Amino acid sequence: MKNWLPRLVAKAPFTVHTKLIGAFFTIAALLIIFGIVVIQVLSGINRRSEELSQLRRKVAAFRRLQHDTTAQLYSVTSALLSPEEQTLESSLRQLNEFRYDLDRLQFVTRDEVELFNKIRKEHEQLVQMIIKVVELTRGHEFTKANELRLTKTVPLADILERLTNEMVNRAEADMEAKVDESNRAYMTSRWVVIGFAVGSIGLAILLGYAVSSSLMGPVKLMDNQLRQIASGDFSKRVEVPNRDELGTLADNLNRMNNKLRDLYQQLDAASRHKSDFLANMSHELRTPLNAIIGYSEMLMEEAEDRDRKGSIPDLQKIRASGKHLLELINAILDISKIEAGKVELFPEAFNVKALIEEVSGTVQPLIEKNSNIIAINCDDDLGDMYADITKVRQILFNLLSNACKFTEHGTITLDAVHDYSERTSRLLVSVIDTGIGMTEEQMGKLFQPFSQADIQTARKFGGTGLGLAITRQFCEMMGGDIKVRSERGRGTAFTVRLPMAAPPPRADAISSATSGDSSKSV
Amino acid sequence: MKNKKADGWSRREFLGGLALTGAAAVVGWRPDLVTAAVEPPPETTRLRFHKGKPACWAPIYVAEPLLREEGFTDVQYVFGPQTEVGKMFSEGKFDLNVGFSAKTMYNLEHQPYPLKFLSGLHVGCYALIGSARTRSVRDLKGRTVWAGAIENDGPHLFFSTIVAYVGLDPRTDVNYVWVDKDEAIRLFRDGKIDAFMSFPPGAHELRHNGLGHLLIDTNVDKPWSQYFCCMVAGHSDFIRKNPIATRRALRAILKANDIVARDPETAARILIERKVIKESEYVHILPELKHIPYNMWRDYNPEDTIRFYALRMREIGTIKSNPQQFIDQHADWRFMNELKKEFGITW
Ligand SMILES: Nc1ncnc2c1ncn2[C@@H]1O[C@H](COP(=O)(O)OP(=O)(O)OP(=O)(O)O)[C@@H](O)[C@H]1O
Ligand SMILES: [Mg+2]
């Protein structure tokens, strides 16, 4: 279970702020403790080296004393050999040096009073003996002096030498013990320092990992949840163990998710109702309209037959209005079907050039109506296309009919090209006119349902403003797109790109494409 | 009869313990009668010594009748080769032993066993003998020497500390021949080796034959003469369980020490009797026993011996422990101090 730590941190009932501060403080505390440990180690080293140098001073003092003892013995011996006042004097003077040595010894062996007293006692005896020997020599009692020297002074000096030797050995042994202690202390300190360093780094990493995981985990979960929501999936909830701000955030996210889910369901229902309503209404409206159109045609035929030509223009107006209304209703039905996601594609193979010729045939009356001429340029290798022919036909028709509608005494050009430049080969159709054109602003809302350039346009040219909206929807459904270039008063060019082979139908593309504009269509 | 003494008592009498009080009086013992009277008998009547080759261990053999006086009815001398001492000690084969302090410490360092030093025995006994080509120890640099038959045995350790003391590296500055003593003497005579680390009766034997000269005589040359060579030690368990026996045994050994110092002839005879040396070696052993200071146990501090040799061996890297560690773990001076007090020795 490697996640228990982040979990524990997450569950801790503190704010993220407190947790971060806590983590930083812990690391800072570790650094301080580490520093203290190092300082202790260093002061230990310092203390031991001081003790060592003190021991060294002791050894030197002992050696000095030893040396002077030997020198004294030598001096006494030579005084006996040549008993002149001068040598005797120097022998006595050397005793002073002895005392000086003892003073030095007393200074360096402050901590060993007993030992010092022992040495001083022996020395005092030796000094007394030497003075005696010197006095005897002065009194020319050489035999006595020599005897005293041999029986007392020499053994005393021997004892003293051994005693000082012992002191030297003791001090050296102490030094060795100190060296060992130092080495051991060094080893321990080394491991303590290494342990501390490794421990601190480990703990810092662990803390960092725990804190960041306890923060990043929930953030990632919530990010996922937001993506789900964005893609319209409201079925999941985000569960985080945190009891901090992130926990609250997750709760709020879940609440928002629920709210959105409810809203979406309401919206969906409303949209479905609207579409159903439109579809029903269109159907209900089309039946009587067809009857009206049918009857007005019948009445026109009868008027012709019975030669009551006076009523024909009126009947013609009724029929035209009826037809216009029917077209309008069909368009509304189309757009509402698209928006409701009820439009399906029925791809089939067909010859592109043939279709273009068919459509241009159909729009021929519209071209002539505004005294325009049409130029059609088709690539030789257009070949066959696999797509929903009805939709392609409607796209071409809409573009051509717009071009005709908004151009007078002009030229309408249709270019069709087979474009291999991209991964999938595409059909490129441009419908270019020399008509009234559009401003930038007009182009901006071109493909929105019920949008027309301006009120005048609507009055002057009629129409519903649904043609381009449907066209764009169809293009996108088929995996293509539509673009426009236009200049006010100069003309307009629409370019449609459609894959030559239709991809399998994408249900989500349809619904998302419609929902984007759904507010406008309501 | 060689063993007839000027003092008028024979070795036989001495061994029979008849003249014991006399002998003690002769060597200056003033046993505290009160102490002796109230001291309980030893906890055990059996006492086992390690029996080894060195002739300098004479006091433990001389001590036998004294030990009987102290109440030990079963005194055994168990033979064991030098290389096995530690192991045999661990196995509890000996109660007491004597041995070269440095060698014992070396053994303890490398294969610890439950030993406690009890007292010093004697000073010196080793001698470093040089060929005509060597005038000082430092001359041995680059030369071939004999320092015992095996590495890190007593002679080698002593030799190492002696050369290290004057700044030679005993491991690299000299070449060793690891042969037995007779072969070494032959090589020395042939001029194949330049130094001979002798222990009794080596030095006398060589000089007797007019070979070499003394470079170092540890009996008299400082600093070696200022420290014990062989020391008395005991098994920790034995000492713990039998404190009275330990004190009584140590008393007998120290007395024997004085007797050897006073009467080396008798001691040498006892060595022959004990089959420690051959009859033929008597002529060489006797002068050595006369020469070795056996009476220094009163004046020298055995603790300082441990310190000194531990320092020397540590210097040359033979051991790693510091002196205090040996003293803390392997020394028990209680018995020696009690005995010193008993005999009126003030320090
Ligand atoms: N070729 C064009 N030249 C100039 N303006 C155009 C052209 N095509 C479209 N428009 C402008 O875009 C508006 C929207 O066109 P759309 O085809 O969607 O609607 P409509 O033609 O007005 O009505 P419908 O096509 O539903 O009968 C038009 O009203 C017009 O103002
Ligand atoms: Mg239109």
PDB file of N, CA, C and O in Angstrom, chain A residues 228-276:
ATOM      1  N   GLN A 228     -15.466  15.021 -18.281  1.00  0.00           N
ATOM      2  CA  GLN A 228     -16.680  14.199 -18.447  1.00  0.00           C
ATOM      3  C   GLN A 228     -17.890  15.104 -18.605  1.00  0.00           C
ATOM      4  O   GLN A 228     -18.719  14.923 -19.500  1.00  0.00           O
ATOM      5  N   ILE A 229     -17.946  16.126 -17.720  1.00  0.00           N
ATOM      6  CA  ILE A 229     -19.091  17.039 -17.772  1.00  0.00           C
ATOM      7  C   ILE A 229     -19.119  17.747 -19.114  1.00  0.00           C
ATOM      8  O   ILE A 229     -20.161  17.854 -19.764  1.00  0.00           O
ATOM      9  N   ALA A 230     -17.892  18.198 -19.529  1.00  0.00           N
ATOM     10  CA  ALA A 230     -17.816  18.919 -20.806  1.00  0.00           C
ATOM     11  C   ALA A 230     -18.303  18.038 -21.963  1.00  0.00           C
ATOM     12  O   ALA A 230     -18.895  18.526 -22.921  1.00  0.00           O
ATOM     13  N   SER A 231     -18.044  16.731 -21.861  1.00  0.00           N
ATOM     14  CA  SER A 231     -18.477  15.860 -22.951  1.00  0.00           C
ATOM     15  C   SER A 231     -19.920  15.409 -22.754  1.00  0.00           C
ATOM     16  O   SER A 231     -20.411  14.542 -23.454  1.00  0.00           O
ATOM     17  N   GLY A 232     -20.580  15.993 -21.768  1.00  0.00           N
ATOM     18  CA  GLY A 232     -22.006  15.736 -21.608  1.00  0.00           C
ATOM     19  C   GLY A 232     -22.315  14.509 -20.771  1.00  0.00           C
ATOM     20  O   GLY A 232     -23.446  14.043 -20.725  1.00  0.00           O
ATOM     21  N   ASP A 233     -21.271  13.977 -20.089  1.00  0.00           N
ATOM     22  CA  ASP A 233     -21.527  12.803 -19.256  1.00  0.00           C
ATOM     23  C   ASP A 233     -21.635  13.255 -17.805  1.00  0.00           C
ATOM     24  O   ASP A 233     -20.653  13.650 -17.199  1.00  0.00           O
ATOM     25  N   PHE A 234     -22.846  13.196 -17.286  1.00  0.00           N
ATOM     26  CA  PHE A 234     -23.044  13.666 -15.912  1.00  0.00           C
ATOM     27  C   PHE A 234     -23.207  12.501 -14.938  1.00  0.00           C
ATOM     28  O   PHE A 234     -23.635  12.664 -13.820  1.00  0.00           O
ATOM     29  N   SER A 235     -22.890  11.271 -15.424  1.00  0.00           N
ATOM     30  CA  SER A 235     -23.235  10.093 -14.626  1.00  0.00           C
ATOM     31  C   SER A 235     -22.279   9.867 -13.455  1.00  0.00           C
ATOM     32  O   SER A 235     -22.614   9.202 -12.500  1.00  0.00           O
ATOM     33  N   LYS A 236     -21.043  10.457 -13.553  1.00  0.00           N
ATOM     34  CA  LYS A 236     -20.053  10.129 -12.506  1.00  0.00           C
ATOM     35  C   LYS A 236     -20.000  11.205 -11.426  1.00  0.00           C
ATOM     36  O   LYS A 236     -20.395  12.346 -11.658  1.00  0.00           O
ATOM     37  N   ARG A 237     -19.448  10.780 -10.258  1.00  0.00           N
ATOM     38  CA  ARG A 237     -19.179  11.728  -9.177  1.00  0.00           C
ATOM     39  C   ARG A 237     -17.688  11.660  -8.882  1.00  0.00           C
ATOM     40  O   ARG A 237     -17.072  10.642  -9.113  1.00  0.00           O
ATOM     41  N   VAL A 238     -17.154  12.751  -8.405  1.00  0.00           N
ATOM     42  CA  VAL A 238     -15.736  12.689  -8.039  1.00  0.00           C
ATOM     43  C   VAL A 238     -15.653  12.453  -6.527  1.00  0.00           C
ATOM     44  O   VAL A 238     -16.329  13.120  -5.750  1.00  0.00           O
ATOM     45  N   GLU A 239     -14.842  11.422  -6.161  1.00  0.00           N
ATOM     46  CA  GLU A 239     -14.702  11.088  -4.751  1.00  0.00           C
ATOM     47  C   GLU A 239     -13.261  11.341  -4.325  1.00  0.00           C
ATOM     48  O   GLU A 239     -12.340  10.700  -4.820  1.00  0.00           O
ATOM     49  N   VAL A 240     -13.012  12.286  -3.412  1.00  0.00           N
ATOM     50  CA  VAL A 240     -11.650  12.514  -2.897  1.00  0.00           C
ATOM     51  C   VAL A 240     -11.674  12.355  -1.377  1.00  0.00           C
ATOM     52  O   VAL A 240     -12.686  12.648  -0.745  1.00  0.00           O
ATOM     53  N   PRO A 241     -10.534  11.851  -0.836  1.00  0.00           N
ATOM     54  CA  PRO A 241     -10.513  11.663   0.625  1.00  0.00           C
ATOM     55  C   PRO A 241     -10.270  12.975   1.376  1.00  0.00           C
ATOM     56  O   PRO A 241     -10.385  12.998   2.594  1.00  0.00           O
ATOM     57  N   ASN A 242      -9.934  14.041   0.654  1.00  0.00           N
ATOM     58  CA  ASN A 242      -9.496  15.267   1.327  1.00  0.00           C
ATOM     59  C   ASN A 242     -10.573  15.865   2.221  1.00  0.00           C
ATOM     60  O   ASN A 242     -11.768  15.842   1.899  1.00  0.00           O
ATOM     61  N   ARG A 243     -10.045  16.420   3.330  1.00  0.00           N
ATOM     62  CA  ARG A 243     -10.942  17.140   4.220  1.00  0.00           C
ATOM     63  C   ARG A 243     -10.520  18.595   4.270  1.00  0.00           C
ATOM     64  O   ARG A 243     -10.763  19.283   5.244  1.00  0.00           O
ATOM     65  N   ASP A 244      -9.880  19.038   3.157  1.00  0.00           N
ATOM     66  CA  ASP A 244      -9.431  20.431   3.102  1.00  0.00           C
ATOM     67  C   ASP A 244     -10.193  21.164   2.008  1.00  0.00           C
ATOM     68  O   ASP A 244     -11.272  20.739   1.602  1.00  0.00           O
ATOM     69  N   GLU A 245      -9.607  22.262   1.517  1.00  0.00           N
ATOM     70  CA  GLU A 245     -10.264  23.056   0.484  1.00  0.00           C
ATOM     71  C   GLU A 245     -10.604  22.202  -0.742  1.00  0.00           C
ATOM     72  O   GLU A 245     -11.630  22.400  -1.395  1.00  0.00           O
ATOM     73  N   LEU A 246      -9.725  21.276  -1.048  1.00  0.00           N
ATOM     74  CA  LEU A 246      -9.950  20.434  -2.227  1.00  0.00           C
ATOM     75  C   LEU A 246     -11.170  19.546  -2.021  1.00  0.00           C
ATOM     76  O   LEU A 246     -11.922  19.282  -2.961  1.00  0.00           O
ATOM     77  N   GLY A 247     -11.340  19.099  -0.787  1.00  0.00           N
ATOM     78  CA  GLY A 247     -12.533  18.319  -0.472  1.00  0.00           C
ATOM     79  C   GLY A 247     -13.791  19.139  -0.730  1.00  0.00           C
ATOM     80  O   GLY A 247     -14.740  18.680  -1.375  1.00  0.00           O
ATOM     81  N   THR A 248     -13.755  20.387  -0.267  1.00  0.00           N
ATOM     82  CA  THR A 248     -14.900  21.281  -0.478  1.00  0.00           C
ATOM     83  C   THR A 248     -15.124  21.505  -1.971  1.00  0.00           C
ATOM     84  O   THR A 248     -16.256  21.451  -2.466  1.00  0.00           O
ATOM     85  N   LEU A 249     -13.997  21.735  -2.673  1.00  0.00           N
ATOM     86  CA  LEU A 249     -14.086  21.960  -4.118  1.00  0.00           C
ATOM     87  C   LEU A 249     -14.741  20.764  -4.807  1.00  0.00           C
ATOM     88  O   LEU A 249     -15.622  20.929  -5.664  1.00  0.00           O
ATOM     89  N   ALA A 250     -14.321  19.562  -4.402  1.00  0.00           N
ATOM     90  CA  ALA A 250     -14.893  18.353  -5.004  1.00  0.00           C
ATOM     91  C   ALA A 250     -16.390  18.268  -4.718  1.00  0.00           C
ATOM     92  O   ALA A 250     -17.185  17.929  -5.598  1.00  0.00           O
ATOM     93  N   ASP A 251     -16.769  18.599  -3.487  1.00  0.00           N
ATOM     94  CA  ASP A 251     -18.199  18.588  -3.143  1.00  0.00           C
ATOM     95  C   ASP A 251     -18.966  19.537  -4.055  1.00  0.00           C
ATOM     96  O   ASP A 251     -20.021  19.203  -4.595  1.00  0.00           O
ATOM     97  N   ASN A 252     -18.401  20.760  -4.199  1.00  0.00           N
ATOM     98  CA  ASN A 252     -19.064  21.758  -5.047  1.00  0.00           C
ATOM     99  C   ASN A 252     -19.163  21.285  -6.489  1.00  0.00           C
ATOM    100  O   ASN A 252     -20.168  21.491  -7.156  1.00  0.00           O
ATOM    101  N   LEU A 253     -18.077  20.625  -6.926  1.00  0.00           N
ATOM    102  CA  LEU A 253     -18.059  20.113  -8.297  1.00  0.00           C
ATOM    103  C   LEU A 253     -19.177  19.092  -8.478  1.00  0.00           C
ATOM    104  O   LEU A 253     -19.905  19.108  -9.484  1.00  0.00           O
ATOM    105  N   ASN A 254     -19.317  18.238  -7.480  1.00  0.00           N
ATOM    106  CA  ASN A 254     -20.377  17.230  -7.558  1.00  0.00           C
ATOM    107  C   ASN A 254     -21.759  17.896  -7.581  1.00  0.00           C
ATOM    108  O   ASN A 254     -22.642  17.492  -8.345  1.00  0.00           O
ATOM    109  N   ARG A 255     -21.900  18.939  -6.767  1.00  0.00           N
ATOM    110  CA  ARG A 255     -23.189  19.643  -6.749  1.00  0.00           C
ATOM    111  C   ARG A 255     -23.466  20.261  -8.104  1.00  0.00           C
ATOM    112  O   ARG A 255     -24.557  20.157  -8.651  1.00  0.00           O
ATOM    113  N   MET A 256     -22.404  20.894  -8.664  1.00  0.00           N
ATOM    114  CA  MET A 256     -22.536  21.522  -9.978  1.00  0.00           C
ATOM    115  C   MET A 256     -22.898  20.472 -11.026  1.00  0.00           C
ATOM    116  O   MET A 256     -23.771  20.696 -11.866  1.00  0.00           O
ATOM    117  N   ASN A 257     -22.254  19.340 -10.936  1.00  0.00           N
ATOM    118  CA  ASN A 257     -22.525  18.244 -11.857  1.00  0.00           C
ATOM    119  C   ASN A 257     -24.009  17.864 -11.809  1.00  0.00           C
ATOM    120  O   ASN A 257     -24.678  17.758 -12.847  1.00  0.00           O
ATOM    121  N   ASN A 258     -24.522  17.738 -10.585  1.00  0.00           N
ATOM    122  CA  ASN A 258     -25.931  17.349 -10.444  1.00  0.00           C
ATOM    123  C   ASN A 258     -26.855  18.413 -11.028  1.00  0.00           C
ATOM    124  O   ASN A 258     -27.789  18.114 -11.756  1.00  0.00           O
ATOM    125  N   LYS A 259     -26.518  19.679 -10.707  1.00  0.00           N
ATOM    126  CA  LYS A 259     -27.339  20.798 -11.194  1.00  0.00           C
ATOM    127  C   LYS A 259     -27.360  20.787 -12.716  1.00  0.00           C
ATOM    128  O   LYS A 259     -28.409  20.868 -13.356  1.00  0.00           O
ATOM    129  N   LEU A 260     -26.147  20.660 -13.303  1.00  0.00           N
ATOM    130  CA  LEU A 260     -26.023  20.669 -14.754  1.00  0.00           C
ATOM    131  C   LEU A 260     -26.773  19.487 -15.361  1.00  0.00           C
ATOM    132  O   LEU A 260     -27.431  19.618 -16.397  1.00  0.00           O
ATOM    133  N   ARG A 261     -26.656  18.334 -14.675  1.00  0.00           N
ATOM    134  CA  ARG A 261     -27.346  17.150 -15.201  1.00  0.00           C
ATOM    135  C   ARG A 261     -28.853  17.405 -15.265  1.00  0.00           C
ATOM    136  O   ARG A 261     -29.498  17.176 -16.291  1.00  0.00           O
ATOM    137  N   ASP A 262     -29.374  17.993 -14.170  1.00  0.00           N
ATOM    138  CA  ASP A 262     -30.813  18.280 -14.153  1.00  0.00           C
ATOM    139  C   ASP A 262     -31.178  19.249 -15.265  1.00  0.00           C
ATOM    140  O   ASP A 262     -32.118  19.037 -16.037  1.00  0.00           O
ATOM    141  N   LEU A 263     -30.380  20.339 -15.357  1.00  0.00           N
ATOM    142  CA  LEU A 263     -30.634  21.360 -16.375  1.00  0.00           C
ATOM    143  C   LEU A 263     -30.593  20.756 -17.771  1.00  0.00           C
ATOM    144  O   LEU A 263     -31.455  21.005 -18.610  1.00  0.00           O
ATOM    145  N   TYR A 264     -29.573  19.936 -17.968  1.00  0.00           N
ATOM    146  CA  TYR A 264     -29.391  19.337 -19.293  1.00  0.00           C
ATOM    147  C   TYR A 264     -30.587  18.464 -19.643  1.00  0.00           C
ATOM    148  O   TYR A 264     -31.096  18.509 -20.763  1.00  0.00           O
ATOM    149  N   GLN A 265     -31.000  17.706 -18.616  1.00  0.00           N
ATOM    150  CA  GLN A 265     -32.153  16.832 -18.878  1.00  0.00           C
ATOM    151  C   GLN A 265     -33.382  17.665 -19.242  1.00  0.00           C
ATOM    152  O   GLN A 265     -34.102  17.360 -20.189  1.00  0.00           O
ATOM    153  N   GLN A 266     -33.554  18.785 -18.498  1.00  0.00           N
ATOM    154  CA  GLN A 266     -34.687  19.668 -18.800  1.00  0.00           C
ATOM    155  C   GLN A 266     -34.580  20.218 -20.212  1.00  0.00           C
ATOM    156  O   GLN A 266     -35.526  20.198 -20.996  1.00  0.00           O
ATOM    157  N   LEU A 267     -33.360  20.708 -20.505  1.00  0.00           N
ATOM    158  CA  LEU A 267     -33.119  21.301 -21.822  1.00  0.00           C
ATOM    159  C   LEU A 267     -33.370  20.279 -22.929  1.00  0.00           C
ATOM    160  O   LEU A 267     -34.006  20.581 -23.943  1.00  0.00           O
ATOM    161  N   ASP A 268     -32.849  19.111 -22.700  1.00  0.00           N
ATOM    162  CA  ASP A 268     -32.978  18.058 -23.681  1.00  0.00           C
ATOM    163  C   ASP A 268     -34.456  17.774 -23.948  1.00  0.00           C
ATOM    164  O   ASP A 268     -34.896  17.695 -25.103  1.00  0.00           O
ATOM    165  N   ALA A 269     -35.172  17.708 -22.845  1.00  0.00           N
ATOM    166  CA  ALA A 269     -36.603  17.429 -22.979  1.00  0.00           C
ATOM    167  C   ALA A 269     -37.283  18.553 -23.756  1.00  0.00           C
ATOM    168  O   ALA A 269     -38.042  18.319 -24.701  1.00  0.00           O
ATOM    169  N   ALA A 270     -36.907  19.813 -23.355  1.00  0.00           N
ATOM    170  CA  ALA A 270     -37.525  20.966 -24.018  1.00  0.00           C
ATOM    171  C   ALA A 270     -37.212  20.947 -25.504  1.00  0.00           C
ATOM    172  O   ALA A 270     -38.092  21.168 -26.338  1.00  0.00           O
ATOM    173  N   SER A 271     -35.934  20.664 -25.813  1.00  0.00           N
ATOM    174  CA  SER A 271     -35.526  20.672 -27.208  1.00  0.00           C
ATOM    175  C   SER A 271     -36.278  19.591 -27.986  1.00  0.00           C
ATOM    176  O   SER A 271     -36.717  19.814 -29.110  1.00  0.00           O
ATOM    177  N   ARG A 272     -36.397  18.424 -27.322  1.00  0.00           N
ATOM    178  CA  ARG A 272     -37.118  17.350 -28.006  1.00  0.00           C
ATOM    179  C   ARG A 272     -38.593  17.736 -28.238  1.00  0.00           C
ATOM    180  O   ARG A 272     -39.146  17.543 -29.315  1.00  0.00           O
ATOM    181  N   HIS A 273     -39.135  18.375 -27.227  1.00  0.00           N
ATOM    182  CA  HIS A 273     -40.528  18.824 -27.368  1.00  0.00           C
ATOM    183  C   HIS A 273     -40.671  19.796 -28.509  1.00  0.00           C
ATOM    184  O   HIS A 273     -41.568  19.687 -29.338  1.00  0.00           O
ATOM    185  N   LYS A 274     -39.706  20.727 -28.566  1.00  0.00           N
ATOM    186  CA  LYS A 274     -39.761  21.739 -29.634  1.00  0.00           C
ATOM    187  C   LYS A 274     -39.708  21.064 -30.999  1.00  0.00           C
ATOM    188  O   LYS A 274     -40.515  21.349 -31.883  1.00  0.00           O
ATOM    189  N   SER A 275     -38.736  20.136 -31.131  1.00  0.00           N
ATOM    190  CA  SER A 275     -38.565  19.475 -32.423  1.00  0.00           C
ATOM    191  C   SER A 275     -39.814  18.674 -32.788  1.00  0.00           C
ATOM    192  O   SER A 275     -40.303  18.723 -33.929  1.00  0.00           O
ATOM    193  N   ASP A 276     -40.315  17.965 -31.760  1.00  0.00           N
ATOM    194  CA  ASP A 276     -41.531  17.184 -32.007  1.00  0.00           C
ATOM    195  C   ASP A 276     -42.666  18.109 -32.450  1.00  0.00           C
ATOM    196  O   ASP A 276     -43.362  17.838 -33.437  1.00  0.00           O
TER     197      ASP A 276
END
